[in-house]
PDB file of N, CA and C in Angstrom:
ATOM      1  N   UNK Q   1     -21.764  49.734   8.525  1.00  0.00           N
ATOM      2  CA  UNK Q   1     -21.895  50.829   9.452  1.00  0.00           C
ATOM      3  C   UNK Q   1     -22.768  51.929   8.862  1.00  0.00           C
ATOM      4  N   UNK Q   2     -22.535  52.220   7.607  1.00  0.00           N
ATOM      5  CA  UNK Q   2     -23.311  53.271   6.946  1.00  0.00           C
ATOM      6  C   UNK Q   2     -24.789  52.909   6.903  1.00  0.00           C
ATOM      7  N   UNK Q   3     -25.082  51.692   6.568  1.00  0.00           N
ATOM      8  CA  UNK Q   3     -26.467  51.252   6.500  1.00  0.00           C
ATOM      9  C   UNK Q   3     -27.142  51.236   7.860  1.00  0.00           C
ATOM     10  N   UNK Q   4     -26.425  50.787   8.884  1.00  0.00           N
ATOM     11  CA  UNK Q   4     -27.024  50.743  10.214  1.00  0.00           C
ATOM     12  C   UNK Q   4     -27.257  52.150  10.756  1.00  0.00           C
ATOM     13  N   UNK Q   5     -26.375  53.086  10.449  1.00  0.00           N
ATOM     14  CA  UNK Q   5     -26.569  54.467  10.887  1.00  0.00           C
ATOM     15  C   UNK Q   5     -27.778  55.084  10.187  1.00  0.00           C
ATOM     16  N   UNK Q   6     -27.908  54.829   8.891  1.00  0.00           N
ATOM     17  CA  UNK Q   6     -29.068  55.315   8.150  1.00  0.00           C
ATOM     18  C   UNK Q   6     -30.353  54.693   8.645  1.00  0.00           C
ATOM     19  N   UNK Q   7     -30.323  53.410   8.942  1.00  0.00           N
ATOM     20  CA  UNK Q   7     -31.500  52.721   9.469  1.00  0.00           C
ATOM     21  C   UNK Q   7     -31.889  53.284  10.836  1.00  0.00           C
ATOM     22  N   UNK Q   8     -30.912  53.520  11.670  1.00  0.00           N
ATOM     23  CA  UNK Q   8     -31.172  54.100  12.982  1.00  0.00           C
ATOM     24  C   UNK Q   8     -31.818  55.478  12.849  1.00  0.00           C
ATOM     25  N   UNK Q   9     -31.301  56.300  11.947  1.00  0.00           N
ATOM     26  CA  UNK Q   9     -31.869  57.631  11.738  1.00  0.00           C
ATOM     27  C   UNK Q   9     -33.282  57.541  11.162  1.00  0.00           C
ATOM     28  N   UNK Q  10     -33.524  56.584  10.272  1.00  0.00           N
ATOM     29  CA  UNK Q  10     -34.862  56.411   9.698  1.00  0.00           C
ATOM     30  C   UNK Q  10     -35.857  55.984  10.772  1.00  0.00           C
ATOM     31  N   UNK Q  11     -35.435  55.125  11.679  1.00  0.00           N
ATOM     32  CA  UNK Q  11     -36.315  54.707  12.773  1.00  0.00           C
ATOM     33  C   UNK Q  11     -36.614  55.887  13.684  1.00  0.00           C
ATOM     34  N   UNK Q  12     -35.599  56.683  13.996  1.00  0.00           N
ATOM     35  CA  UNK Q  12     -35.824  57.873  14.821  1.00  0.00           C
ATOM     36  C   UNK Q  12     -36.815  58.818  14.152  1.00  0.00           C
ATOM     37  N   UNK Q  13     -36.670  59.002  12.841  1.00  0.00           N
ATOM     38  CA  UNK Q  13     -37.589  59.883  12.119  1.00  0.00           C
ATOM     39  C   UNK Q  13     -38.995  59.296  12.079  1.00  0.00           C
ATOM     40  N   UNK Q  14     -39.111  57.979  11.955  1.00  0.00           N
ATOM     41  CA  UNK Q  14     -40.419  57.342  11.854  1.00  0.00           C
ATOM     42  C   UNK Q  14     -41.202  57.401  13.170  1.00  0.00           C
ATOM     43  N   UNK Q  15     -40.491  57.317  14.278  1.00  0.00           N
ATOM     44  CA  UNK Q  15     -41.182  57.338  15.567  1.00  0.00           C
ATOM     45  C   UNK Q  15     -41.331  58.743  16.131  1.00  0.00           C
ATOM     46  N   UNK Q  16     -40.882  59.739  15.384  1.00  0.00           N
ATOM     47  CA  UNK Q  16     -41.085  61.121  15.802  1.00  0.00           C
ATOM     48  C   UNK Q  16     -39.965  61.724  16.616  1.00  0.00           C
ATOM     49  N   UNK Q  17     -38.828  61.089  16.668  1.00  0.00           N
ATOM     50  CA  UNK Q  17     -37.684  61.615  17.414  1.00  0.00           C
ATOM     51  C   UNK Q  17     -36.610  62.169  16.487  1.00  0.00           C
ATOM     52  N   UNK Q  18     -37.008  62.722  15.369  1.00  0.00           N
ATOM     53  CA  UNK Q  18     -36.048  63.233  14.402  1.00  0.00           C
ATOM     54  C   UNK Q  18     -35.279  64.437  14.928  1.00  0.00           C
ATOM     55  N   UNK Q  19     -35.774  65.058  15.979  1.00  0.00           N
ATOM     56  CA  UNK Q  19     -35.080  66.207  16.554  1.00  0.00           C
ATOM     57  C   UNK Q  19     -33.791  65.809  17.272  1.00  0.00           C
ATOM     58  N   UNK Q  20     -33.530  64.538  17.379  1.00  0.00           N
ATOM     59  CA  UNK Q  20     -32.305  64.069  18.042  1.00  0.00           C
ATOM     60  C   UNK Q  20     -31.077  64.237  17.181  1.00  0.00           C
ATOM     61  N   UNK Q  21     -31.245  64.433  15.858  1.00  0.00           N
ATOM     62  CA  UNK Q  21     -30.105  64.728  15.003  1.00  0.00           C
ATOM     63  C   UNK Q  21     -30.397  65.995  14.214  1.00  0.00           C
ATOM     64  N   UNK Q  22     -29.344  66.692  13.822  1.00  0.00           N
ATOM     65  CA  UNK Q  22     -29.460  67.991  13.185  1.00  0.00           C
ATOM     66  C   UNK Q  22     -30.151  67.884  11.830  1.00  0.00           C
ATOM     67  N   UNK Q  23     -31.119  68.750  11.581  1.00  0.00           N
ATOM     68  CA  UNK Q  23     -31.897  68.710  10.343  1.00  0.00           C
ATOM     69  C   UNK Q  23     -31.040  68.996   9.119  1.00  0.00           C
ATOM     70  N   UNK Q  24     -29.956  69.727   9.270  1.00  0.00           N
ATOM     71  CA  UNK Q  24     -29.078  70.041   8.135  1.00  0.00           C
ATOM     72  C   UNK Q  24     -28.363  68.794   7.606  1.00  0.00           C
ATOM     73  N   UNK Q  25     -28.247  67.769   8.412  1.00  0.00           N
ATOM     74  CA  UNK Q  25     -27.543  66.551   8.006  1.00  0.00           C
ATOM     75  C   UNK Q  25     -28.468  65.486   7.443  1.00  0.00           C
ATOM     76  N   UNK Q  26     -29.768  65.681   7.462  1.00  0.00           N
ATOM     77  CA  UNK Q  26     -30.688  64.638   7.025  1.00  0.00           C
ATOM     78  C   UNK Q  26     -30.503  64.276   5.555  1.00  0.00           C
ATOM     79  N   UNK Q  27     -30.343  65.256   4.693  1.00  0.00           N
ATOM     80  CA  UNK Q  27     -30.154  64.971   3.272  1.00  0.00           C
ATOM     81  C   UNK Q  27     -28.887  64.187   3.013  1.00  0.00           C
ATOM     82  N   UNK Q  28     -27.801  64.606   3.644  1.00  0.00           N
ATOM     83  CA  UNK Q  28     -26.523  63.903   3.469  1.00  0.00           C
ATOM     84  C   UNK Q  28     -26.583  62.508   4.065  1.00  0.00           C
ATOM     85  N   UNK Q  29     -27.230  62.389   5.203  1.00  0.00           N
ATOM     86  CA  UNK Q  29     -27.319  61.088   5.875  1.00  0.00           C
ATOM     87  C   UNK Q  29     -28.078  60.073   5.034  1.00  0.00           C
ATOM     88  N   UNK Q  30     -29.297  60.432   4.622  1.00  0.00           N
ATOM     89  CA  UNK Q  30     -30.093  59.485   3.853  1.00  0.00           C
ATOM     90  C   UNK Q  30     -29.574  59.344   2.431  1.00  0.00           C
ATOM     91  N   UNK Q  31     -29.102  60.441   1.845  1.00  0.00           N
ATOM     92  CA  UNK Q  31     -28.560  60.375   0.486  1.00  0.00           C
ATOM     93  C   UNK Q  31     -27.326  59.506   0.407  1.00  0.00           C
ATOM     94  N   UNK Q  32     -26.406  59.675   1.354  1.00  0.00           N
ATOM     95  CA  UNK Q  32     -25.173  58.891   1.348  1.00  0.00           C
ATOM     96  C   UNK Q  32     -25.475  57.413   1.545  1.00  0.00           C
ATOM     97  N   UNK Q  33     -26.361  57.098   2.461  1.00  0.00           N
ATOM     98  CA  UNK Q  33     -26.718  55.696   2.699  1.00  0.00           C
ATOM     99  C   UNK Q  33     -27.334  55.072   1.449  1.00  0.00           C
ATOM    100  N   UNK Q  34     -28.239  55.810   0.822  1.00  0.00           N
ATOM    101  CA  UNK Q  34     -28.935  55.282  -0.349  1.00  0.00           C
ATOM    102  C   UNK Q  34     -27.988  55.125  -1.539  1.00  0.00           C
ATOM    103  N   UNK Q  35     -27.192  56.139  -1.825  1.00  0.00           N
ATOM    104  CA  UNK Q  35     -26.274  56.082  -2.969  1.00  0.00           C
ATOM    105  C   UNK Q  35     -25.186  55.040  -2.748  1.00  0.00           C
ATOM    106  N   UNK Q  36     -24.629  54.970  -1.548  1.00  0.00           N
ATOM    107  CA  UNK Q  36     -23.591  53.996  -1.263  1.00  0.00           C
ATOM    108  C   UNK Q  36     -24.147  52.576  -1.368  1.00  0.00           C
ATOM    109  N   UNK Q  37     -25.336  52.363  -0.836  1.00  0.00           N
ATOM    110  CA  UNK Q  37     -25.955  51.039  -0.909  1.00  0.00           C
ATOM    111  C   UNK Q  37     -26.285  50.638  -2.331  1.00  0.00           C
ATOM    112  N   UNK Q  38     -26.781  51.591  -3.138  1.00  0.00           N
ATOM    113  CA  UNK Q  38     -27.083  51.286  -4.545  1.00  0.00           C
ATOM    114  C   UNK Q  38     -25.810  50.972  -5.314  1.00  0.00           C
ATOM    115  N   UNK Q  39     -24.731  51.683  -5.020  1.00  0.00           N
ATOM    116  CA  UNK Q  39     -23.451  51.406  -5.677  1.00  0.00           C
ATOM    117  C   UNK Q  39     -22.904  50.043  -5.307  1.00  0.00           C
ATOM    118  N   UNK Q  40     -23.027  49.683  -4.041  1.00  0.00           N
ATOM    119  CA  UNK Q  40     -22.575  48.360  -3.604  1.00  0.00           C
ATOM    120  C   UNK Q  40     -23.389  47.257  -4.265  1.00  0.00           C
ATOM    121  N   UNK Q  41     -24.691  47.455  -4.353  1.00  0.00           N
ATOM    122  CA  UNK Q  41     -25.553  46.466  -5.004  1.00  0.00           C
ATOM    123  C   UNK Q  41     -25.214  46.339  -6.485  1.00  0.00           C
ATOM    124  N   UNK Q  42     -25.012  47.460  -7.166  1.00  0.00           N
ATOM    125  CA  UNK Q  42     -24.651  47.424  -8.588  1.00  0.00           C
ATOM    126  C   UNK Q  42     -23.304  46.737  -8.796  1.00  0.00           C
ATOM    127  N   UNK Q  43     -22.334  47.024  -7.947  1.00  0.00           N
ATOM    128  CA  UNK Q  43     -21.027  46.387  -8.059  1.00  0.00           C
ATOM    129  C   UNK Q  43     -21.115  44.882  -7.821  1.00  0.00           C
ATOM    130  N   UNK Q  44     -21.882  44.482  -6.818  1.00  0.00           N
ATOM    131  CA  UNK Q  44     -22.035  43.062  -6.509  1.00  0.00           C
ATOM    132  C   UNK Q  44     -22.724  42.323  -7.654  1.00  0.00           C
ATOM    133  N   UNK Q  45     -23.811  42.885  -8.161  1.00  0.00           N
ATOM    134  CA  UNK Q  45     -24.505  42.253  -9.288  1.00  0.00           C
ATOM    135  C   UNK Q  45     -23.618  42.186 -10.522  1.00  0.00           C
ATOM    136  N   UNK Q  46     -22.883  43.251 -10.802  1.00  0.00           N
ATOM    137  CA  UNK Q  46     -21.974  43.252 -11.948  1.00  0.00           C
ATOM    138  C   UNK Q  46     -20.889  42.200 -11.823  1.00  0.00           C
ATOM    139  N   UNK Q  47     -20.344  42.031 -10.626  1.00  0.00           N
ATOM    140  CA  UNK Q  47     -19.301  41.028 -10.410  1.00  0.00           C
ATOM    141  C   UNK Q  47     -19.846  39.618 -10.605  1.00  0.00           C
ATOM    142  N   UNK Q  48     -21.030  39.356 -10.105  1.00  0.00           N
ATOM    143  CA  UNK Q  48     -21.606  38.023 -10.252  1.00  0.00           C
ATOM    144  C   UNK Q  48     -22.049  37.744 -11.683  1.00  0.00           C
ATOM    145  N   UNK Q  49     -22.599  38.748 -12.350  1.00  0.00           N
ATOM    146  CA  UNK Q  49     -23.073  38.531 -13.706  1.00  0.00           C
ATOM    147  C   UNK Q  49     -21.938  38.392 -14.715  1.00  0.00           C
ATOM    148  N   UNK Q  50     -20.815  39.054 -14.468  1.00  0.00           N
ATOM    149  CA  UNK Q  50     -19.685  38.936 -15.391  1.00  0.00           C
ATOM    150  C   UNK Q  50     -18.922  37.617 -15.188  1.00  0.00           C
ATOM    151  N   UNK Q  51     -19.061  37.016 -14.034  1.00  0.00           N
ATOM    152  CA  UNK Q  51     -18.464  35.736 -13.687  1.00  0.00           C
ATOM    153  C   UNK Q  51     -16.949  35.727 -13.873  1.00  0.00           C
ATOM    154  N   UNK Q  52     -16.307  36.875 -13.679  1.00  0.00           N
ATOM    155  CA  UNK Q  52     -14.850  36.932 -13.773  1.00  0.00           C
ATOM    156  C   UNK Q  52     -14.181  36.225 -12.611  1.00  0.00           C
ATOM    157  N   UNK Q  53     -14.879  36.011 -11.526  1.00  0.00           N
ATOM    158  CA  UNK Q  53     -14.310  35.348 -10.378  1.00  0.00           C
ATOM    159  C   UNK Q  53     -14.038  33.869 -10.646  1.00  0.00           C
ATOM    160  N   UNK Q  54     -14.647  33.298 -11.685  1.00  0.00           N
ATOM    161  CA  UNK Q  54     -14.448  31.878 -11.985  1.00  0.00           C
ATOM    162  C   UNK Q  54     -13.080  31.600 -12.589  1.00  0.00           C
ATOM    163  N   UNK Q  55     -12.424  32.620 -13.139  1.00  0.00           N
ATOM    164  CA  UNK Q  55     -11.134  32.434 -13.788  1.00  0.00           C
ATOM    165  C   UNK Q  55      -9.963  32.697 -12.857  1.00  0.00           C
ATOM    166  N   UNK Q  56     -10.195  32.814 -11.582  1.00  0.00           N
ATOM    167  CA  UNK Q  56      -9.117  33.081 -10.640  1.00  0.00           C
ATOM    168  C   UNK Q  56      -8.309  31.818 -10.387  1.00  0.00           C
ATOM    169  N   UNK Q  57      -7.005  31.969 -10.354  1.00  0.00           N
ATOM    170  CA  UNK Q  57      -6.103  30.859 -10.023  1.00  0.00           C
ATOM    171  C   UNK Q  57      -5.557  31.105  -8.630  1.00  0.00           C
ATOM    172  N   UNK Q  58      -6.299  30.669  -7.635  1.00  0.00           N
ATOM    173  CA  UNK Q  58      -5.885  30.930  -6.259  1.00  0.00           C
ATOM    174  C   UNK Q  58      -5.257  29.709  -5.672  1.00  0.00           C
TER     175      UNK Q  58
END
């Protein structure tokens, strides 16, 4: 949801309709999407590289 909202706002800004959302929220909107996405990517890569999931007894 966070990524799709950020993507939607980026498309609005790219096509010149950035006035549809408040300018005071642009930093938080793009910053939150970028930081959250980078954190998710780092967590996913760390989980796969550590291979701790292979020792699960499910």
